[in-house]
């Protein structure tokens, strides 16, 4: 039986080159970057080099990069840090979207419980935020807009540059969760109107448990963790040097030949979408064009996404039903509900996210498998009538 991984939005395999880059820092180079002796200086040098690599990949400067433990922590630091620095009196308004990752949604919900006003912008049937509507919600009390670059479930890419321009004109900080976008969407933060940007290494073939927050120079932000002076005090604690070195190497590789890699994934993705839509009673979720090159999300009518997932697993194909963070609970995904799906259609959806390790053969095998499983499950479904 084949083993086909189509869950790259959940996490990605570590690249061999990334592992090679990390190994010395798990073995011989064990100094603490804060130590003044030779061991420390050697570690410090690697830390600085990684920061430069991340900065170069984003068109930022090294001082603008803060290493964190991943995307979740970067989002928390961005939102809570700006909230701590800027809120006073009535100036306690944050704007976000209904389809953010839980690391953003739960953070703004927490702030709401402490007295912040939060606007959750709706999205259209494709998962798109309307920049005009965003602008209408900005008031003198708005301190932060946080809208993801691309959605982890349905792959929709937001008009983030337009959103950023509006925020800049109105003097409001713009944070974007770019965890799914790195390696698929080019960034040049010298030009793009983004004040804070979150990323996570394990979503682009780097190690788990390490990420970064880009913070534009002169952006007002306060620490949310307390301890040492590492990462300009914004992320105290001894640095995860093997992880950070891995992140540096991974992002360097992710932005090399980005166009060619995206074109390859888009080819596979379009073939998969075409194949799946030829099966009766399957609809595509997310935007038909403005979507991540490796993202496919479909609703299979009259079938539970969970059953399809488990049956695909038996055929050696790894997919996800909705978001990995929401599966395990019976609640349908908040993203699929926000784009207007009814409960049943939302429950019947699966996400297949591709990576450069996938082949045309994988795609064709998967289409056949979905077809066979769908027909078999519908035969025994009490709600399906042909
Ligand atoms: C995976 C993911 C996160 C969380 O990143 P971690 O590094 O796993 O904490 C945040 N936002 C989005 C959009 C993601 O896909």
mmCIF file of C-alpha atoms and ligand atoms in Angstrom:
data_model
loop_
_atom_site.group_PDB
_atom_site.id
_atom_site.type_symbol
_atom_site.label_atom_id
_atom_site.label_comp_id
_atom_site.label_asym_id
_atom_site.label_seq_id
_atom_site.Cartn_x
_atom_site.Cartn_y
_atom_site.Cartn_z
ATOM 1 C CA UNK A 1 0.000 0.000 0.000
ATOM 2 C CA UNK A 2 1.283 3.483 -0.790
ATOM 3 C CA UNK A 3 1.802 6.082 1.904
ATOM 4 C CA UNK A 4 0.658 9.402 0.524
ATOM 5 C CA UNK A 5 0.865 12.476 2.693
ATOM 6 C CA UNK A 6 -1.677 15.134 1.732
ATOM 7 C CA UNK A 7 -1.842 17.065 4.982
ATOM 8 C CA UNK A 8 0.871 19.683 4.459
ATOM 9 C CA UNK A 9 -1.267 22.414 6.030
ATOM 10 C CA UNK A 10 -1.083 20.504 9.322
ATOM 11 C CA UNK A 11 2.670 20.091 9.131
ATOM 12 C CA UNK A 12 5.374 19.257 6.598
ATOM 13 C CA UNK A 13 8.247 16.773 6.505
ATOM 14 C CA UNK A 14 11.642 18.127 7.552
ATOM 15 C CA UNK A 15 13.941 18.694 4.579
ATOM 16 C CA UNK A 16 17.193 16.750 4.584
ATOM 17 C CA UNK A 17 19.225 19.970 4.121
ATOM 18 C CA UNK A 18 17.452 21.469 7.120
ATOM 19 C CA UNK A 19 18.277 18.469 9.289
ATOM 20 C CA UNK A 20 21.920 18.663 8.158
ATOM 21 C CA UNK A 21 22.056 22.328 9.129
ATOM 22 C CA UNK A 22 20.574 21.586 12.556
ATOM 23 C CA UNK A 23 22.674 18.571 13.543
ATOM 24 C CA UNK A 24 25.803 20.399 14.747
ATOM 25 C CA UNK A 25 23.592 22.420 17.095
ATOM 26 C CA UNK A 26 22.161 19.245 18.624
ATOM 27 C CA UNK A 27 25.663 17.823 19.049
ATOM 28 C CA UNK A 28 28.819 19.880 19.319
ATOM 29 C CA UNK A 29 27.656 23.490 19.277
ATOM 30 C CA UNK A 30 25.831 23.594 22.570
ATOM 31 C CA UNK A 31 26.857 26.979 23.953
ATOM 32 C CA UNK A 32 24.341 29.485 25.240
ATOM 33 C CA UNK A 33 24.204 32.467 22.849
ATOM 34 C CA UNK A 34 24.225 34.786 25.882
ATOM 35 C CA UNK A 35 27.554 33.440 27.171
ATOM 36 C CA UNK A 36 30.598 35.603 26.537
ATOM 37 C CA UNK A 37 33.094 32.753 26.068
ATOM 38 C CA UNK A 38 33.988 30.964 22.865
ATOM 39 C CA UNK A 39 31.124 28.448 23.134
ATOM 40 C CA UNK A 40 28.615 31.230 23.534
ATOM 41 C CA UNK A 41 30.065 33.341 20.733
ATOM 42 C CA UNK A 42 29.883 30.403 18.328
ATOM 43 C CA UNK A 43 26.198 29.941 19.202
ATOM 44 C CA UNK A 44 25.542 33.695 18.954
ATOM 45 C CA UNK A 45 27.027 33.745 15.469
ATOM 46 C CA UNK A 46 24.619 31.022 14.307
ATOM 47 C CA UNK A 47 21.704 32.853 15.912
ATOM 48 C CA UNK A 48 22.623 36.081 14.104
ATOM 49 C CA UNK A 49 23.047 34.277 10.800
ATOM 50 C CA UNK A 50 19.625 32.665 11.089
ATOM 51 C CA UNK A 51 18.057 35.999 11.863
ATOM 52 C CA UNK A 52 19.682 37.417 8.739
ATOM 53 C CA UNK A 53 18.337 34.561 6.652
ATOM 54 C CA UNK A 54 14.787 35.088 7.884
ATOM 55 C CA UNK A 55 15.108 38.846 7.331
ATOM 56 C CA UNK A 56 16.448 38.343 3.807
ATOM 57 C CA UNK A 57 13.617 35.949 2.917
ATOM 58 C CA UNK A 58 11.043 38.554 4.004
ATOM 59 C CA UNK A 59 12.738 41.716 2.773
ATOM 60 C CA UNK A 60 13.110 42.854 6.376
ATOM 61 C CA UNK A 61 16.069 43.779 8.562
ATOM 62 C CA UNK A 62 17.459 41.385 11.203
ATOM 63 C CA UNK A 63 16.421 43.688 14.081
ATOM 64 C CA UNK A 64 12.826 43.244 12.968
ATOM 65 C CA UNK A 65 12.810 39.460 13.558
ATOM 66 C CA UNK A 66 11.914 37.925 16.940
ATOM 67 C CA UNK A 67 12.201 34.155 17.264
ATOM 68 C CA UNK A 68 9.326 32.416 19.037
ATOM 69 C CA UNK A 69 8.204 28.846 19.731
ATOM 70 C CA UNK A 70 5.970 28.851 16.640
ATOM 71 C CA UNK A 71 3.006 30.441 14.943
ATOM 72 C CA UNK A 72 0.787 30.325 18.007
ATOM 73 C CA UNK A 73 3.253 32.232 20.148
ATOM 74 C CA UNK A 74 4.000 34.733 17.375
ATOM 75 C CA UNK A 75 0.277 35.497 17.062
ATOM 76 C CA UNK A 76 -0.077 35.836 20.831
ATOM 77 C CA UNK A 77 2.910 38.148 21.087
ATOM 78 C CA UNK A 78 1.725 40.315 18.196
ATOM 79 C CA UNK A 79 -1.823 40.761 19.446
ATOM 80 C CA UNK A 80 -1.296 40.838 23.189
ATOM 81 C CA UNK A 81 1.936 42.821 22.842
ATOM 82 C CA UNK A 82 0.333 45.560 20.753
ATOM 83 C CA UNK A 83 -2.738 45.562 23.004
ATOM 84 C CA UNK A 84 -0.499 46.126 26.044
ATOM 85 C CA UNK A 85 1.463 48.882 24.346
ATOM 86 C CA UNK A 86 -1.348 50.870 22.758
ATOM 87 C CA UNK A 87 -4.566 50.490 24.696
ATOM 88 C CA UNK A 88 -5.646 53.243 27.000
ATOM 89 C CA UNK A 89 -9.060 54.641 27.879
ATOM 90 C CA UNK A 90 -11.440 53.923 25.050
ATOM 91 C CA UNK A 91 -8.696 52.944 22.621
ATOM 92 C CA UNK A 92 -9.356 49.232 22.943
ATOM 93 C CA UNK A 93 -10.747 48.147 19.591
ATOM 94 C CA UNK A 94 -9.352 45.262 17.533
ATOM 95 C CA UNK A 95 -10.580 44.100 14.117
ATOM 96 C CA UNK A 96 -10.126 40.538 12.900
ATOM 97 C CA UNK A 97 -11.956 38.088 10.645
ATOM 98 C CA UNK A 98 -14.316 35.225 11.394
ATOM 99 C CA UNK A 99 -11.987 32.669 9.786
ATOM 100 C CA UNK A 100 -8.736 33.194 11.684
ATOM 101 C CA UNK A 101 -6.748 30.373 13.253
ATOM 102 C CA UNK A 102 -7.647 29.684 16.894
ATOM 103 C CA UNK A 103 -4.330 31.188 17.977
ATOM 104 C CA UNK A 104 -5.751 34.544 16.837
ATOM 105 C CA UNK A 105 -9.436 33.993 17.637
ATOM 106 C CA UNK A 106 -8.860 32.750 21.168
ATOM 107 C CA UNK A 107 -6.387 35.562 21.861
ATOM 108 C CA UNK A 108 -8.796 38.312 20.800
ATOM 109 C CA UNK A 109 -11.614 36.553 22.653
ATOM 110 C CA UNK A 110 -9.462 36.602 25.769
ATOM 111 C CA UNK A 111 -8.820 40.336 25.275
ATOM 112 C CA UNK A 112 -12.544 40.836 24.787
ATOM 113 C CA UNK A 113 -13.118 39.234 28.192
ATOM 114 C CA UNK A 114 -10.788 41.849 29.698
ATOM 115 C CA UNK A 115 -12.695 44.791 28.197
ATOM 116 C CA UNK A 116 -11.511 45.085 24.592
ATOM 117 C CA UNK A 117 -14.000 45.629 21.826
ATOM 118 C CA UNK A 118 -13.514 43.120 19.002
ATOM 119 C CA UNK A 119 -14.997 43.203 15.497
ATOM 120 C CA UNK A 120 -15.125 39.877 13.649
ATOM 121 C CA UNK A 121 -15.438 40.714 9.975
ATOM 122 C CA UNK A 122 -17.580 38.287 7.998
ATOM 123 C CA UNK A 123 -16.245 36.752 4.789
ATOM 124 C CA UNK A 124 -17.965 36.050 1.474
ATOM 125 C CA UNK A 125 -18.790 32.583 0.114
ATOM 126 C CA UNK A 126 -15.141 32.169 -0.930
ATOM 127 C CA UNK A 127 -13.735 33.167 2.451
ATOM 128 C CA UNK A 128 -12.712 36.645 1.332
ATOM 129 C CA UNK A 129 -12.679 39.707 3.589
ATOM 130 C CA UNK A 130 -14.074 42.900 2.003
ATOM 131 C CA UNK A 131 -11.491 45.696 2.456
ATOM 132 C CA UNK A 132 -14.219 48.345 2.121
ATOM 133 C CA UNK A 133 -16.145 46.796 4.972
ATOM 134 C CA UNK A 134 -12.965 46.633 7.016
ATOM 135 C CA UNK A 135 -12.385 50.333 6.453
ATOM 136 C CA UNK A 136 -15.909 51.182 7.605
ATOM 137 C CA UNK A 137 -15.246 49.441 10.924
ATOM 138 C CA UNK A 138 -12.079 51.375 11.737
ATOM 139 C CA UNK A 139 -12.718 54.033 14.388
ATOM 140 C CA UNK A 140 -10.530 56.393 16.423
ATOM 141 C CA UNK A 141 -10.406 53.631 19.021
ATOM 142 C CA UNK A 142 -9.045 50.940 16.714
ATOM 143 C CA UNK A 143 -5.480 49.927 17.583
ATOM 144 C CA UNK A 144 -4.968 46.759 15.561
ATOM 145 C CA UNK A 145 -6.250 44.876 12.548
ATOM 146 C CA UNK A 146 -5.265 41.202 12.417
ATOM 147 C CA UNK A 147 -6.214 39.309 9.247
ATOM 148 C CA UNK A 148 -4.491 36.158 8.060
ATOM 149 C CA UNK A 149 -2.631 36.172 4.732
ATOM 150 C CA UNK A 150 -4.056 32.817 3.640
ATOM 151 C CA UNK A 151 -6.478 30.477 5.348
ATOM 152 C CA UNK A 152 -5.274 27.114 6.637
ATOM 153 C CA UNK A 153 -8.522 25.266 5.886
ATOM 154 C CA UNK A 154 -9.810 26.561 2.574
ATOM 155 C CA UNK A 155 -6.622 28.198 1.269
ATOM 156 C CA UNK A 156 -8.218 31.537 0.395
ATOM 157 C CA UNK A 157 -5.662 34.325 -0.019
ATOM 158 C CA UNK A 158 -6.816 37.654 1.385
ATOM 159 C CA UNK A 159 -6.238 41.030 -0.323
ATOM 160 C CA UNK A 160 -3.679 41.632 2.427
ATOM 161 C CA UNK A 161 -1.781 44.427 0.690
ATOM 162 C CA UNK A 162 -4.952 46.432 0.174
ATOM 163 C CA UNK A 163 -5.944 45.785 3.787
ATOM 164 C CA UNK A 164 -2.483 46.918 4.874
ATOM 165 C CA UNK A 165 -2.739 50.126 2.851
ATOM 166 C CA UNK A 166 -6.065 50.982 4.448
ATOM 167 C CA UNK A 167 -4.640 50.358 7.920
ATOM 168 C CA UNK A 168 -1.625 52.532 7.173
ATOM 169 C CA UNK A 169 -3.780 55.402 5.881
ATOM 170 C CA UNK A 170 -5.863 55.212 9.029
ATOM 171 C CA UNK A 171 -2.874 54.926 11.344
ATOM 172 C CA UNK A 172 -3.775 51.452 12.611
ATOM 173 C CA UNK A 173 -1.295 48.599 12.964
ATOM 174 C CA UNK A 174 -1.770 45.636 10.650
ATOM 175 C CA UNK A 175 -0.761 42.138 11.774
ATOM 176 C CA UNK A 176 -1.034 39.144 9.480
ATOM 177 C CA UNK A 177 -0.811 35.446 10.334
ATOM 178 C CA UNK A 178 1.315 34.344 7.382
ATOM 179 C CA UNK A 179 1.931 30.827 8.698
ATOM 180 C CA UNK A 180 0.360 29.204 5.623
ATOM 181 C CA UNK A 181 1.724 31.745 3.175
ATOM 182 C CA UNK A 182 5.490 31.428 3.569
ATOM 183 C CA UNK A 183 6.953 29.690 0.548
ATOM 184 C CA UNK A 184 3.819 30.262 -1.525
ATOM 185 C CA UNK A 185 3.330 34.028 -1.423
ATOM 186 C CA UNK A 186 6.313 36.355 -1.953
ATOM 187 C CA UNK A 187 6.982 38.913 0.763
ATOM 188 C CA UNK A 188 8.993 42.083 0.552
ATOM 189 C CA UNK A 189 8.203 43.844 3.781
ATOM 190 C CA UNK A 190 10.178 46.953 2.846
ATOM 191 C CA UNK A 191 7.409 47.660 0.367
ATOM 192 C CA UNK A 192 4.371 45.848 1.726
ATOM 193 C CA UNK A 193 2.286 47.705 4.323
ATOM 194 C CA UNK A 194 2.496 45.058 7.041
ATOM 195 C CA UNK A 195 3.538 45.965 10.590
ATOM 196 C CA UNK A 196 3.635 42.512 12.157
ATOM 197 C CA UNK A 197 3.796 39.075 10.526
ATOM 198 C CA UNK A 198 3.754 35.593 12.088
ATOM 199 C CA UNK A 199 5.425 32.505 10.653
ATOM 200 C CA UNK A 200 6.138 28.937 11.731
ATOM 201 C CA UNK A 201 8.993 26.698 10.539
ATOM 202 C CA UNK A 202 7.141 23.367 10.487
ATOM 203 C CA UNK A 203 4.730 24.621 7.835
ATOM 204 C CA UNK A 204 7.569 25.007 5.317
ATOM 205 C CA UNK A 205 9.669 21.891 5.903
ATOM 206 C CA UNK A 206 11.440 23.193 8.985
ATOM 207 C CA UNK A 207 11.338 21.809 12.528
ATOM 208 C CA UNK A 208 8.357 21.988 14.880
ATOM 209 C CA UNK A 209 8.304 24.296 17.867
ATOM 210 C CA UNK A 210 10.006 27.295 16.309
ATOM 211 C CA UNK A 211 8.704 30.351 14.497
ATOM 212 C CA UNK A 212 9.151 34.077 14.286
ATOM 213 C CA UNK A 213 7.343 37.361 14.523
ATOM 214 C CA UNK A 214 8.349 40.164 12.184
ATOM 215 C CA UNK A 215 7.877 43.524 13.925
ATOM 216 C CA UNK A 216 8.395 46.581 11.757
ATOM 217 C CA UNK A 217 10.919 49.039 13.152
ATOM 218 C CA UNK A 218 9.410 51.546 15.619
ATOM 219 C CA UNK A 219 6.213 49.501 16.074
ATOM 220 C CA UNK A 220 5.013 49.908 19.645
ATOM 221 C CA UNK A 221 4.808 46.549 21.370
ATOM 222 C CA UNK A 222 5.269 45.330 24.934
ATOM 223 C CA UNK A 223 6.513 42.021 26.228
ATOM 224 C CA UNK A 224 4.032 39.415 27.419
ATOM 225 C CA UNK A 225 6.602 36.996 28.870
ATOM 226 C CA UNK A 226 9.102 38.059 31.534
ATOM 227 C CA UNK A 227 12.591 36.805 32.221
ATOM 228 C CA UNK A 228 15.888 37.350 30.449
ATOM 229 C CA UNK A 229 16.871 39.917 27.865
ATOM 230 C CA UNK A 230 16.806 37.579 24.853
ATOM 231 C CA UNK A 231 15.079 38.713 21.648
ATOM 232 C CA UNK A 232 15.004 42.339 22.815
ATOM 233 C CA UNK A 233 13.121 41.121 25.920
ATOM 234 C CA UNK A 234 10.135 40.313 23.696
ATOM 235 C CA UNK A 235 10.820 36.600 23.930
ATOM 236 C CA UNK A 236 12.855 35.934 27.037
ATOM 237 C CA UNK A 237 14.316 32.470 27.593
ATOM 238 C CA UNK A 238 17.336 30.637 26.219
ATOM 239 C CA UNK A 239 16.965 30.403 22.463
ATOM 240 C CA UNK A 240 16.035 27.121 20.735
ATOM 241 C CA UNK A 241 19.188 27.280 18.652
ATOM 242 C CA UNK A 242 18.845 24.001 16.695
ATOM 243 C CA UNK A 243 15.282 25.009 15.842
ATOM 244 C CA UNK A 244 16.251 28.553 14.919
ATOM 245 C CA UNK A 245 19.061 27.319 12.677
ATOM 246 C CA UNK A 246 16.572 24.934 11.061
ATOM 247 C CA UNK A 247 14.101 27.775 10.570
ATOM 248 C CA UNK A 248 16.775 29.900 8.900
ATOM 249 C CA UNK A 249 17.754 27.152 6.489
ATOM 250 C CA UNK A 250 14.136 26.153 5.804
ATOM 251 C CA UNK A 251 12.969 29.655 4.931
ATOM 252 C CA UNK A 252 15.998 30.147 2.706
ATOM 253 C CA UNK A 253 15.019 27.006 0.783
ATOM 254 C CA UNK A 254 11.300 27.867 0.835
ATOM 255 C CA UNK A 255 11.778 31.179 -0.972
ATOM 256 C CA UNK A 256 14.245 29.785 -3.524
ATOM 257 C CA UNK A 257 12.471 29.018 -6.809
ATOM 258 C CA UNK A 258 9.170 29.859 -5.179
ATOM 259 C CA UNK A 259 7.535 30.444 -8.549
ATOM 260 C CA UNK A 260 8.557 27.082 -9.982
ATOM 261 C CA UNK A 261 7.481 25.240 -6.836
ATOM 262 C CA UNK A 262 4.147 27.052 -6.719
ATOM 263 C CA UNK A 263 3.571 26.264 -10.391
ATOM 264 C CA UNK A 264 4.251 22.578 -9.720
ATOM 265 C CA UNK A 265 1.824 22.509 -6.792
ATOM 266 C CA UNK A 266 -0.811 24.444 -8.711
ATOM 267 C CA UNK A 267 -0.599 21.888 -11.499
ATOM 268 C CA UNK A 268 -1.188 19.049 -9.051
ATOM 269 C CA UNK A 269 -3.886 20.993 -7.222
ATOM 270 C CA UNK A 270 -5.825 21.798 -10.377
ATOM 271 C CA UNK A 271 -5.630 18.186 -11.505
ATOM 272 C CA UNK A 272 -6.934 17.051 -8.115
ATOM 273 C CA UNK A 273 -9.759 19.610 -8.104
ATOM 274 C CA UNK A 274 -10.749 18.681 -11.649
ATOM 275 C CA UNK A 275 -10.740 14.974 -10.830
ATOM 276 C CA UNK A 276 -12.748 15.402 -7.640
ATOM 277 C CA UNK A 277 -15.343 17.718 -9.193
ATOM 278 C CA UNK A 278 -16.033 15.078 -11.832
ATOM 279 C CA UNK A 279 -17.401 12.900 -9.040
ATOM 280 C CA UNK A 280 -21.095 13.553 -8.466
ATOM 281 C CA UNK A 281 -22.077 15.670 -5.473
ATOM 282 C CA UNK A 282 -18.706 17.212 -4.679
ATOM 283 C CA UNK A 283 -18.217 20.980 -4.332
ATOM 284 C CA UNK A 284 -15.070 23.021 -3.919
ATOM 285 C CA UNK A 285 -14.694 25.210 -0.831
ATOM 286 C CA UNK A 286 -12.630 28.384 -0.934
ATOM 287 C CA UNK A 287 -11.769 30.678 -3.817
ATOM 288 C CA UNK A 288 -11.368 29.000 -7.219
ATOM 289 C CA UNK A 289 -8.275 31.077 -8.132
ATOM 290 C CA UNK A 290 -7.108 33.110 -5.170
ATOM 291 C CA UNK A 291 -6.091 30.089 -3.129
ATOM 292 C CA UNK A 292 -2.857 28.550 -1.881
ATOM 293 C CA UNK A 293 -1.134 26.493 -4.583
ATOM 294 C CA UNK A 294 -1.337 23.279 -2.557
ATOM 295 C CA UNK A 295 -4.814 23.600 -1.021
ATOM 296 C CA UNK A 296 -7.882 21.576 -1.955
ATOM 297 C CA UNK A 297 -10.966 21.603 0.260
ATOM 298 C CA UNK A 298 -14.141 19.878 -0.866
ATOM 299 C CA UNK A 299 -17.517 18.973 0.562
ATOM 300 C CA UNK A 300 -18.739 15.533 -0.382
ATOM 301 C CA UNK A 301 -22.498 15.510 -0.114
ATOM 302 C CA UNK A 302 -24.194 12.760 1.908
ATOM 303 C CA UNK A 303 -20.911 11.652 3.459
ATOM 304 C CA UNK A 304 -19.213 12.392 6.746
ATOM 305 C CA UNK A 305 -15.789 13.971 6.237
ATOM 306 C CA UNK A 306 -14.549 11.824 9.103
ATOM 307 C CA UNK A 307 -15.628 8.578 7.374
ATOM 308 C CA UNK A 308 -13.979 9.660 4.161
ATOM 309 C CA UNK A 309 -10.791 10.511 6.070
ATOM 310 C CA UNK A 310 -10.694 7.119 7.799
ATOM 311 C CA UNK A 311 -11.407 5.250 4.574
ATOM 312 C CA UNK A 312 -8.709 7.196 2.732
ATOM 313 C CA UNK A 313 -6.342 6.375 5.589
ATOM 314 C CA UNK A 314 -7.049 2.666 4.955
ATOM 315 C CA UNK A 315 -5.895 3.255 1.382
ATOM 316 C CA UNK A 316 -2.712 4.963 2.538
ATOM 317 C CA UNK A 317 -3.799 8.546 1.922
ATOM 318 C CA UNK A 318 -3.471 11.069 4.761
ATOM 319 C CA UNK A 319 -5.909 13.989 4.630
ATOM 320 C CA UNK A 320 -7.724 16.079 7.174
ATOM 321 C CA UNK A 321 -11.379 16.781 7.773
ATOM 322 C CA UNK A 322 -11.585 20.520 8.301
ATOM 323 C CA UNK A 323 -8.767 21.860 10.411
ATOM 324 C CA UNK A 324 -6.637 19.571 12.559
ATOM 325 C CA UNK A 325 -7.386 21.899 15.447
ATOM 326 C CA UNK A 326 -11.154 21.469 15.127
ATOM 327 C CA UNK A 327 -11.241 17.764 14.331
ATOM 328 C CA UNK A 328 -11.782 15.582 17.348
ATOM 329 C CA UNK A 329 -14.683 17.790 18.271
ATOM 330 C CA UNK A 330 -18.090 17.375 16.694
ATOM 331 C CA UNK A 331 -18.504 21.087 16.013
ATOM 332 C CA UNK A 332 -18.166 21.823 12.311
ATOM 333 C CA UNK A 333 -15.291 24.098 11.382
ATOM 334 C CA UNK A 334 -15.865 27.800 12.090
ATOM 335 C CA UNK A 335 -14.319 28.579 8.701
ATOM 336 C CA UNK A 336 -16.775 26.434 6.762
ATOM 337 C CA UNK A 337 -19.673 27.868 8.747
ATOM 338 C CA UNK A 338 -18.416 31.407 8.030
ATOM 339 C CA UNK A 339 -18.470 30.818 4.256
ATOM 340 C CA UNK A 340 -22.118 29.855 4.610
ATOM 341 C CA UNK A 341 -22.137 26.057 4.473
ATOM 342 C CA UNK A 342 -24.928 24.300 6.324
ATOM 343 C CA UNK A 343 -23.953 21.898 9.112
ATOM 344 C CA UNK A 344 -24.215 18.779 7.014
ATOM 345 C CA UNK A 345 -22.170 20.092 4.094
ATOM 346 C CA UNK A 346 -19.536 21.394 6.498
ATOM 347 C CA UNK A 347 -19.384 17.993 8.237
ATOM 348 C CA UNK A 348 -18.881 16.372 4.845
ATOM 349 C CA UNK A 349 -15.719 18.218 3.959
ATOM 350 C CA UNK A 350 -12.135 17.132 3.662
ATOM 351 C CA UNK A 351 -8.931 19.075 3.144
ATOM 352 C CA UNK A 352 -6.145 17.731 0.973
ATOM 353 C CA UNK A 353 -3.001 19.849 1.108
ATOM 354 C CA UNK A 354 -0.163 19.073 -1.248
ATOM 355 C CA UNK A 355 3.585 19.354 -0.982
ATOM 356 C CA UNK A 356 6.503 19.009 -3.365
ATOM 357 C CA UNK A 357 6.820 15.344 -2.320
ATOM 358 C CA UNK A 358 3.462 14.611 -4.005
ATOM 359 C CA UNK A 359 3.316 13.337 -7.593
ATOM 360 C CA UNK A 360 0.801 13.161 -10.435
ATOM 361 C CA UNK A 361 0.472 9.463 -9.598
ATOM 362 C CA UNK A 362 -0.577 10.377 -6.053
ATOM 363 C CA UNK A 363 -3.259 12.679 -7.412
ATOM 364 C CA UNK A 364 -4.753 10.107 -9.762
ATOM 365 C CA UNK A 365 -4.680 7.386 -7.088
ATOM 366 C CA UNK A 366 -6.434 9.775 -4.670
ATOM 367 C CA UNK A 367 -9.174 10.729 -7.129
ATOM 368 C CA UNK A 368 -9.867 7.039 -7.765
ATOM 369 C CA UNK A 369 -9.893 6.319 -4.042
ATOM 370 C CA UNK A 370 -12.318 9.160 -3.258
ATOM 371 C CA UNK A 371 -14.562 7.965 -6.072
ATOM 372 C CA UNK A 372 -14.627 4.362 -4.871
ATOM 373 C CA UNK A 373 -15.164 5.299 -1.198
ATOM 374 C CA UNK A 374 -17.847 7.853 -2.004
ATOM 375 C CA UNK A 375 -19.835 5.385 -4.089
ATOM 376 C CA UNK A 376 -19.509 2.677 -1.447
ATOM 377 C CA UNK A 377 -20.479 4.931 1.474
ATOM 378 C CA UNK A 378 -23.392 6.480 -0.380
ATOM 379 C CA UNK A 379 -24.826 3.037 -1.112
ATOM 380 C CA UNK A 380 -25.236 2.467 2.613
ATOM 381 C CA UNK A 381 -26.196 6.044 3.431
ATOM 382 C CA UNK A 382 -29.780 6.509 4.638
ATOM 383 C CA UNK A 383 -29.890 10.116 3.378
ATOM 384 C CA UNK A 384 -28.534 9.540 -0.134
ATOM 385 C CA UNK A 385 -31.002 9.028 -2.951
ATOM 386 C CA UNK A 386 -29.807 8.896 -6.483
HETATM 387 C C1 LIG B 1 -0.325 26.009 11.970
HETATM 388 C C2 LIG B 1 -0.888 27.370 12.057
HETATM 389 C C3 LIG B 1 -0.699 28.165 13.203
HETATM 390 C C4 LIG B 1 -0.021 27.628 14.440
HETATM 391 O O1 LIG B 1 1.356 27.485 14.256
HETATM 392 P P1 LIG B 1 2.174 26.569 15.291
HETATM 393 O O2 LIG B 1 3.599 26.793 14.926
HETATM 394 O O3 LIG B 1 1.728 25.163 15.047
HETATM 395 O O4 LIG B 1 1.850 27.072 16.655
HETATM 396 C C5 LIG B 1 -1.194 29.446 13.202
HETATM 397 N N1 LIG B 1 -1.842 29.950 12.141
HETATM 398 C C6 LIG B 1 -2.046 29.230 11.029
HETATM 399 C C7 LIG B 1 -2.746 29.850 9.876
HETATM 400 C C8 LIG B 1 -1.576 27.921 10.945
HETATM 401 O O5 LIG B 1 -1.787 27.205 9.843
#
